[in-house]
CSV table of C-alpha atoms and ligand atoms in Angstrom, one decimal:
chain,number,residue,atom,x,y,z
A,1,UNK,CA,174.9,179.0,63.8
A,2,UNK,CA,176.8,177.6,67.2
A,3,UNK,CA,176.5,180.0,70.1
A,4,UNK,CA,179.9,180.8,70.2
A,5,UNK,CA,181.7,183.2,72.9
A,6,UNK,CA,185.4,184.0,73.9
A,7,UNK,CA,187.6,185.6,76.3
A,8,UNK,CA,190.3,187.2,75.1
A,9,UNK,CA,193.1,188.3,78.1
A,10,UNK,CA,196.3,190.1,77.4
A,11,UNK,CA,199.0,187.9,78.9
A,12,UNK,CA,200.5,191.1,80.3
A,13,UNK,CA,200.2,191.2,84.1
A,14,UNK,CA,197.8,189.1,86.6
A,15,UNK,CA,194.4,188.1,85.7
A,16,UNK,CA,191.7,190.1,88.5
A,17,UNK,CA,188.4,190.2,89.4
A,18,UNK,CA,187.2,191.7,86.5
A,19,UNK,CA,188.2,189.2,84.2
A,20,UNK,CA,187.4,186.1,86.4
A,21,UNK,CA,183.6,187.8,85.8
A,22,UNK,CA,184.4,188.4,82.5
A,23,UNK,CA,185.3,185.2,81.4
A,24,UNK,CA,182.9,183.8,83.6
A,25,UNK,CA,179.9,185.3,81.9
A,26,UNK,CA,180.7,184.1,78.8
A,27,UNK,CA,181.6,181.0,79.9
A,28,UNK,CA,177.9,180.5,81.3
A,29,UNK,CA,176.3,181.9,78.3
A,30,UNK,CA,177.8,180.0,75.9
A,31,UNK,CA,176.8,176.9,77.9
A,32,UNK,CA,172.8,178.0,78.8
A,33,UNK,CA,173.1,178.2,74.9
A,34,UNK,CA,174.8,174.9,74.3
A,35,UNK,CA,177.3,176.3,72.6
A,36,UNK,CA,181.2,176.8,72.9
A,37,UNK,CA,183.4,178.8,75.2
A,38,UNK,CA,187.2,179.8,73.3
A,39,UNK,CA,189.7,181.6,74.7
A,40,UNK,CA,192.0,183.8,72.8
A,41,UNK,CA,195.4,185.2,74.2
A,42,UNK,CA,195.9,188.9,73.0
A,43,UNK,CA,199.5,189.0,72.2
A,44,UNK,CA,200.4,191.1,69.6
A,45,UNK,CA,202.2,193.4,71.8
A,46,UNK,CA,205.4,191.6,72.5
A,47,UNK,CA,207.1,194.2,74.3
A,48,UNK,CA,204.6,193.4,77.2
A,49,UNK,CA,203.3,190.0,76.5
A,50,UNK,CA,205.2,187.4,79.0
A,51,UNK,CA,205.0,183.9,78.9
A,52,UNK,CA,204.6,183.5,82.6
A,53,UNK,CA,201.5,185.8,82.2
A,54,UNK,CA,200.0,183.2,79.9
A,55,UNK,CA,200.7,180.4,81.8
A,56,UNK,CA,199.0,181.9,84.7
A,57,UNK,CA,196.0,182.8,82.8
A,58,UNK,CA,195.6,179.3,81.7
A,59,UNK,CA,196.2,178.1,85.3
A,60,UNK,CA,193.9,180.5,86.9
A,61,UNK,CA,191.1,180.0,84.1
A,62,UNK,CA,191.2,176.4,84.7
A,63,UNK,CA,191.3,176.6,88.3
A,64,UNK,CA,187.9,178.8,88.4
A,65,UNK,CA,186.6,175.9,86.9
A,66,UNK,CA,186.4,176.8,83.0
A,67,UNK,CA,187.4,174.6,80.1
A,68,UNK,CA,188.1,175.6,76.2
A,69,UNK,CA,189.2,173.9,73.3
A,70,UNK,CA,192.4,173.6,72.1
A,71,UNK,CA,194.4,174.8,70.1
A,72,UNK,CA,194.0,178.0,71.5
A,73,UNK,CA,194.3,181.1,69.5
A,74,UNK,CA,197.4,183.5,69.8
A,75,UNK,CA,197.6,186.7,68.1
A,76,UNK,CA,201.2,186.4,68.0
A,77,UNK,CA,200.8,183.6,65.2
A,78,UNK,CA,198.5,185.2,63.4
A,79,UNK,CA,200.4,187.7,61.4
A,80,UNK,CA,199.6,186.6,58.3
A,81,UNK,CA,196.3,186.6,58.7
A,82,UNK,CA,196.7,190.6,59.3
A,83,UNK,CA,199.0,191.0,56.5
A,84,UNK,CA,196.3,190.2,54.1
A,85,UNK,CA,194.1,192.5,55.4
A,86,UNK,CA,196.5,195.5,55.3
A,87,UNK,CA,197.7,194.8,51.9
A,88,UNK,CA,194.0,194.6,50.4
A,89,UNK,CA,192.9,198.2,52.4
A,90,UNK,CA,196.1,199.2,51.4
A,91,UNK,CA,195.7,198.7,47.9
A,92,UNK,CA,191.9,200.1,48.6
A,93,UNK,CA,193.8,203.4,49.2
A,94,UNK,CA,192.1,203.3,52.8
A,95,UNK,CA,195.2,203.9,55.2
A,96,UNK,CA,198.1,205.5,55.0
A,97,UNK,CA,201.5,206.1,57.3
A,98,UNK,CA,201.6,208.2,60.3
A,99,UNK,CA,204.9,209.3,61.8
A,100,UNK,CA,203.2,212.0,64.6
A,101,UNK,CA,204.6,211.7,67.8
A,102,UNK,CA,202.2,211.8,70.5
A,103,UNK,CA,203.5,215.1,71.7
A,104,UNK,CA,202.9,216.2,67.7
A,105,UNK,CA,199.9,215.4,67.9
A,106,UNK,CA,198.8,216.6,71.0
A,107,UNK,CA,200.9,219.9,69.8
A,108,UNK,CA,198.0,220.5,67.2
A,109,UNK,CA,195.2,219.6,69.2
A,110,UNK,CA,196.5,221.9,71.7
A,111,UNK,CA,194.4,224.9,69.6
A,112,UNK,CA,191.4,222.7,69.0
A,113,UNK,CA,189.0,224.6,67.0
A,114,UNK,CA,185.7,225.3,68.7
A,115,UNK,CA,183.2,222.3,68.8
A,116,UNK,CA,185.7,219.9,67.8
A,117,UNK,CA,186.3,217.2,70.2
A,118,UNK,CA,189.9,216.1,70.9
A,119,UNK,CA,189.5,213.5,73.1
A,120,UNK,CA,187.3,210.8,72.2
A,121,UNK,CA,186.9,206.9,73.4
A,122,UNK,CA,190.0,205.8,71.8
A,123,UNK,CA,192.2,208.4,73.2
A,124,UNK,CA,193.4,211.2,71.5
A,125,UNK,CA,191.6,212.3,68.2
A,126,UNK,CA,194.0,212.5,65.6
A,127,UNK,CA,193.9,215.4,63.6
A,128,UNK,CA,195.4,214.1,60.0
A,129,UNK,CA,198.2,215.7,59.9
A,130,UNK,CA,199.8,212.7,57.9
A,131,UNK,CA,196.7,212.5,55.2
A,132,UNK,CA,197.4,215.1,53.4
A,133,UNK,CA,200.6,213.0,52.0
A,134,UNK,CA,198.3,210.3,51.1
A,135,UNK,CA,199.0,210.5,47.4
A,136,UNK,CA,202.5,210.3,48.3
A,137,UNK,CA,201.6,206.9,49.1
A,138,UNK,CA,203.9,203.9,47.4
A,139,UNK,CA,202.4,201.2,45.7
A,140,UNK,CA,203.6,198.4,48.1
A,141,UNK,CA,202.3,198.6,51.8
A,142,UNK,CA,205.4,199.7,54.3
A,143,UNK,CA,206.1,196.6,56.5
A,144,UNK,CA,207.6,196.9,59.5
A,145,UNK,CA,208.6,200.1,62.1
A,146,UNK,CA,205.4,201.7,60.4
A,147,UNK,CA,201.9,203.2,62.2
A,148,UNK,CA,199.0,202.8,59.9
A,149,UNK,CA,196.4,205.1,60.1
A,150,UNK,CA,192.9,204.4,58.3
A,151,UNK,CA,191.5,206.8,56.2
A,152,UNK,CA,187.7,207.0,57.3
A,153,UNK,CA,186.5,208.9,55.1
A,154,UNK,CA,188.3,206.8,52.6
A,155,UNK,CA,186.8,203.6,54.1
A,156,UNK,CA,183.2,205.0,54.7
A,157,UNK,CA,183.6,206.1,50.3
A,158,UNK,CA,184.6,202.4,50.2
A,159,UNK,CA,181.6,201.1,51.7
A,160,UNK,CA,178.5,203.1,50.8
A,161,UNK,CA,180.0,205.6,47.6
A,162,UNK,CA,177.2,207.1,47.2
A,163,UNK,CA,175.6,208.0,50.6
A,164,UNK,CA,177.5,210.8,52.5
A,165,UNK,CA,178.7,209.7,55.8
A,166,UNK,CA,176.0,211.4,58.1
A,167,UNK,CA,173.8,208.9,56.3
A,168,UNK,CA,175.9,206.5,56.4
A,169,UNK,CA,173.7,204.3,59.2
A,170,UNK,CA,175.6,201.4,61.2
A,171,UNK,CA,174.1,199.0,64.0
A,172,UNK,CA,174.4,196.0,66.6
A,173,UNK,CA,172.3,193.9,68.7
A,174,UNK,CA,173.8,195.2,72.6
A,175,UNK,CA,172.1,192.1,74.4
A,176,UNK,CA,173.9,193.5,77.8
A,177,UNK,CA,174.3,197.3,78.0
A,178,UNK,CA,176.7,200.3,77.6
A,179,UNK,CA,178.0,202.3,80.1
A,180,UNK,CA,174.7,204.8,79.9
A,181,UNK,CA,172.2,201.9,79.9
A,182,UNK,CA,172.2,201.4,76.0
A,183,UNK,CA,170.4,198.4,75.0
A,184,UNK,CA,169.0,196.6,72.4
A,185,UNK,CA,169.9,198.1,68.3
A,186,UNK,CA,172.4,200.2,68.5
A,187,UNK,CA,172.3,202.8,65.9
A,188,UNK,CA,175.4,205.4,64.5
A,189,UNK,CA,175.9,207.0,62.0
A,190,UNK,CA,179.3,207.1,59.7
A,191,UNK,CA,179.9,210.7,60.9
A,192,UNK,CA,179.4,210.0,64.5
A,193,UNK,CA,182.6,207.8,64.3
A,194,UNK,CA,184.8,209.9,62.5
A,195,UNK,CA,184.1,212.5,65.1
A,196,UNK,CA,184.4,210.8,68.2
A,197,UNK,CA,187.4,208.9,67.3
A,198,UNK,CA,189.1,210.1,63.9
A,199,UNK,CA,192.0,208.1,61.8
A,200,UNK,CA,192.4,205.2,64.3
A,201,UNK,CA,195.8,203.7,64.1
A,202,UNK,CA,195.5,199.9,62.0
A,203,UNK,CA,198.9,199.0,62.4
A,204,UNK,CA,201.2,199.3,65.3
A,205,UNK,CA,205.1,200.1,65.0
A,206,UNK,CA,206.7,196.8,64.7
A,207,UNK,CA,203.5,195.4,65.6
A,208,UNK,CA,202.5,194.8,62.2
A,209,UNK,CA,198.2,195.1,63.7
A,210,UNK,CA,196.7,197.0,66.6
A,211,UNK,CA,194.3,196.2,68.9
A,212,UNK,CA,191.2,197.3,66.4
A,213,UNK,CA,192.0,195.0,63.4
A,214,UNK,CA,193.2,192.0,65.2
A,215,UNK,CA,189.9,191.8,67.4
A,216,UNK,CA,187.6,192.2,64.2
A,217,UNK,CA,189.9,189.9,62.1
A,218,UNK,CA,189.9,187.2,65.0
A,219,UNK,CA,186.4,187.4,65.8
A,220,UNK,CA,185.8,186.1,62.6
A,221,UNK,CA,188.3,184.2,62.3
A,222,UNK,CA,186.8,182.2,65.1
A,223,UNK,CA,182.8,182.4,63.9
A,224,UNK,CA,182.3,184.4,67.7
A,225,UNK,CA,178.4,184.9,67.9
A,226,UNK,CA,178.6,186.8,70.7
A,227,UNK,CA,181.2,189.2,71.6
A,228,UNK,CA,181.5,189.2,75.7
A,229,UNK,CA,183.4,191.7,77.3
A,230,UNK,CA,183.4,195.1,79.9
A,231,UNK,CA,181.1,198.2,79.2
A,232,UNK,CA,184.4,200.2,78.7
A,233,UNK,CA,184.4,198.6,75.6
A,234,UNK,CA,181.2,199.9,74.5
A,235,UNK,CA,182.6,202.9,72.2
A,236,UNK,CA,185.0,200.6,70.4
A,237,UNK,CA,182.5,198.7,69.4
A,238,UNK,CA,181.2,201.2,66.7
A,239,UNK,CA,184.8,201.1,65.3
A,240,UNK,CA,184.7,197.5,64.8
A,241,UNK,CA,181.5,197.1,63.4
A,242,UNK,CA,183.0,199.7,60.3
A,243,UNK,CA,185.9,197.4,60.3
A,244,UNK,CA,183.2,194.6,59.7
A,245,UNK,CA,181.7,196.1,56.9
A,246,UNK,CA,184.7,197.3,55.3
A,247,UNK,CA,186.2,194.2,55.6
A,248,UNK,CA,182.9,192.2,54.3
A,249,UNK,CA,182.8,190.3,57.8
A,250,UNK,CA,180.1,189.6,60.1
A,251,UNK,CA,178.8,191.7,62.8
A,252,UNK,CA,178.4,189.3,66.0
A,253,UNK,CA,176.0,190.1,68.9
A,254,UNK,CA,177.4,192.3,71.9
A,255,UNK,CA,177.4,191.7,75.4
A,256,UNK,CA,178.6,194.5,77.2
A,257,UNK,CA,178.9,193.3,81.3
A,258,UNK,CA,179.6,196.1,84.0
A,259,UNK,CA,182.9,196.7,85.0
A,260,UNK,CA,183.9,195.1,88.5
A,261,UNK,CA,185.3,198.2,91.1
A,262,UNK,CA,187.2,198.8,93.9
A,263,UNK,CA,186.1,200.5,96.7
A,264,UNK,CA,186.5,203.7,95.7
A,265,UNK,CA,184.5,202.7,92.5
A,266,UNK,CA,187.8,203.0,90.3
A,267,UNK,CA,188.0,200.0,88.3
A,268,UNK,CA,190.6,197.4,88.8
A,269,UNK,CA,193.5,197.5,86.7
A,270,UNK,CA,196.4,194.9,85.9
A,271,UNK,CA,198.3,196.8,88.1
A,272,UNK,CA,196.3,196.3,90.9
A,273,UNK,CA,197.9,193.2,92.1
A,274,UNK,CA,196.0,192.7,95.2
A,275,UNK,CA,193.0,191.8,93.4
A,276,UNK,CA,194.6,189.3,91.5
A,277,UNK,CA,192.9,185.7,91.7
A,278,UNK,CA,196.7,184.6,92.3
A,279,UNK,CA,197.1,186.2,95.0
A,280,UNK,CA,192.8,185.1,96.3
A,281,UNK,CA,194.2,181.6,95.7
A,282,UNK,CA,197.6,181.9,97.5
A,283,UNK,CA,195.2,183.3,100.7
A,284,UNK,CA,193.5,179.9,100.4
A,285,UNK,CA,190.4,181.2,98.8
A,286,UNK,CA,187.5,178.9,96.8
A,287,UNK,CA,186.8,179.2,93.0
A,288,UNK,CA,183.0,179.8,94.9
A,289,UNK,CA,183.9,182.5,97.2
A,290,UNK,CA,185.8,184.5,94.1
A,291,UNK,CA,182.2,184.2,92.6
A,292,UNK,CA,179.8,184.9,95.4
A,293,UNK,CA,182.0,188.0,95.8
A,294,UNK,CA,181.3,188.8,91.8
A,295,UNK,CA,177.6,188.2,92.2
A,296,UNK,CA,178.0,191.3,95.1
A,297,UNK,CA,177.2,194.1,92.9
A,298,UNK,CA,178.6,196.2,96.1
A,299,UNK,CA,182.0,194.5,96.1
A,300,UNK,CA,183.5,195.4,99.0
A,301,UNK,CA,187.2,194.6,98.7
A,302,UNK,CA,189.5,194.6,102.0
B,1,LIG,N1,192.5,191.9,75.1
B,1,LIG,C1,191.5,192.8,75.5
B,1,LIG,C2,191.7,193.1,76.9
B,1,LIG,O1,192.4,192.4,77.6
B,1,LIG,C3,190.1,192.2,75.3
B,1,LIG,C4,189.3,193.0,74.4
B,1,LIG,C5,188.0,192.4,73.9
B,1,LIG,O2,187.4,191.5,74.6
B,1,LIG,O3,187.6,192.7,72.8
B,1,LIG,O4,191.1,194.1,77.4
């Protein structure tokens, strides 16, 4: 199988540090491996997605001396793709609509019961309230100005039906590491992700995918063997390797990288457009001094 990495940017504001490293790392990985670098532009939220974004991501990624095959992947055109997906878990019985507001549902969370987390890696935990009109559910999949919520407990049935889902045992290869040092096979259990993150939302309103299913979907899509990306990610990572089971996909290596800071160890954000490598460049700095700055572990940013 071909060593196969990708970076996969938001056109959405300025590409910074962190992603120059980023896509940097697996940019060198997948060469030391002989294999292939893509890049994938994460679109699917078109009330943000700009094209000017995406032309400076292609600028700056070409200016820090990467390359990538064409065509390039946009989640944008890739909607059928995702409809098939939500029509076959639909028809599963594995999602169903959710009309909370996020003020509903941090209403209900606002008496959490004892020992039961409300805030997990994906945000809020959502609490269901829309479940319980599962049955209610019509035939056809909603299609548009709809959030779709998965069922886990639905999904886990769906994948193992006859091991309950603390037994339900998942795992990856972490060939970097998680934000506590986690390494190597990475073991959870079915239950550990329904607690920590509950009914994730599948489908965006008028998005017709959210973040979740698109990444799993396109992953595949595009035979990645090795996932590349920040140690915030870390947590999500246990959602998508469900999604790979339940959808019958393949579970690529991870390579979690640290996250690049400012100096007051926050990390840098879109919005912080001082860091951005536009703005490096437009102050007449070299692709090579953008990197020997990365390789600082102490970065000290003026
Ligand atoms: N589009 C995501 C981001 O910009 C990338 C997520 C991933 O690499 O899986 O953060």
């Amino acid at each position: 199988m071909t060593f196969r990495t990708r970076f996969a940017p938001s056109p959405t504001g300025p590409l910074h540090l962190g992603h120059a490293y980023s896509a940097k790392r697996a940019y060198d990985m997948a060469a030391a491996a002989d294999g292939e670098f893509l890049l994938r532009i994460e679109d699917i939220d078109q009330g943000r997605a700009r094209p000017e974004w995406e032309a400076q991501i292609y600028d700056d990624l070409a200016w820090l001396g990467l390359s990538w095959p064409q065509p390039v992947m946009r989640q944008s055109e890739r909607r059928a793709a995702y409809d098939l997906v939500l029509d076959s878990l639909w028809s599963l019985g594995c999602l169903y609509p959710c009309s909370c507001r996020r003020s509903d549902i941090s209403a209900v969370l606002s008496a959490p019961q004892e020992g039961v987390a409300t805030l997990g890696p994906d945000g809020l935990i959502y609490p269901g309230t829309c479940r319980s009109a599962k049955n209610l559910r019509s035939s056809s999949r909603p299609r548009t100005d709809v959030v779709l919520r998965l069922d886990f407990q639905a999904a886990l049935e769906r994948i193992s039906p006859q091991t309950p889902v603390d037994e339900q045992v998942f795992s990856f290869i972490e060939t970097g590491a998680g934000p506590k040092g986690e390494t190597a096979c990475i073991s959870f259990t079915g239950q550990d992700v329904i607690s920590s993150v509950g009914d994730i939302v599948i489908a965006r309103r008028n998005m017709g995918t959210s973040y979740h299913l698109a990444v799993v979907v396109d992953d595949a899509a595009q035979k990645i063997s090795h996932v590349v990306r920040g140690a915030d990610l870390f947590e999500a990572t246990k959602i998508h390797v469900v999604l790979q089971r339940l959808l019958n996909l393949p579970t690529p290596h991870y390579h979690h990288h640290r996250l690049i800071r400012d100096n007051n160890n926050k990390r840098l954000a879109k919005r912080d457009d001082a860091r951005a490598i536009s703005q490096f460049r437009a102050e007449g700095m070299e692709p090579k001094e953008i990197y020997s700055l990365l390789d600082d572990c102490n970065l000290n940013l003026k």
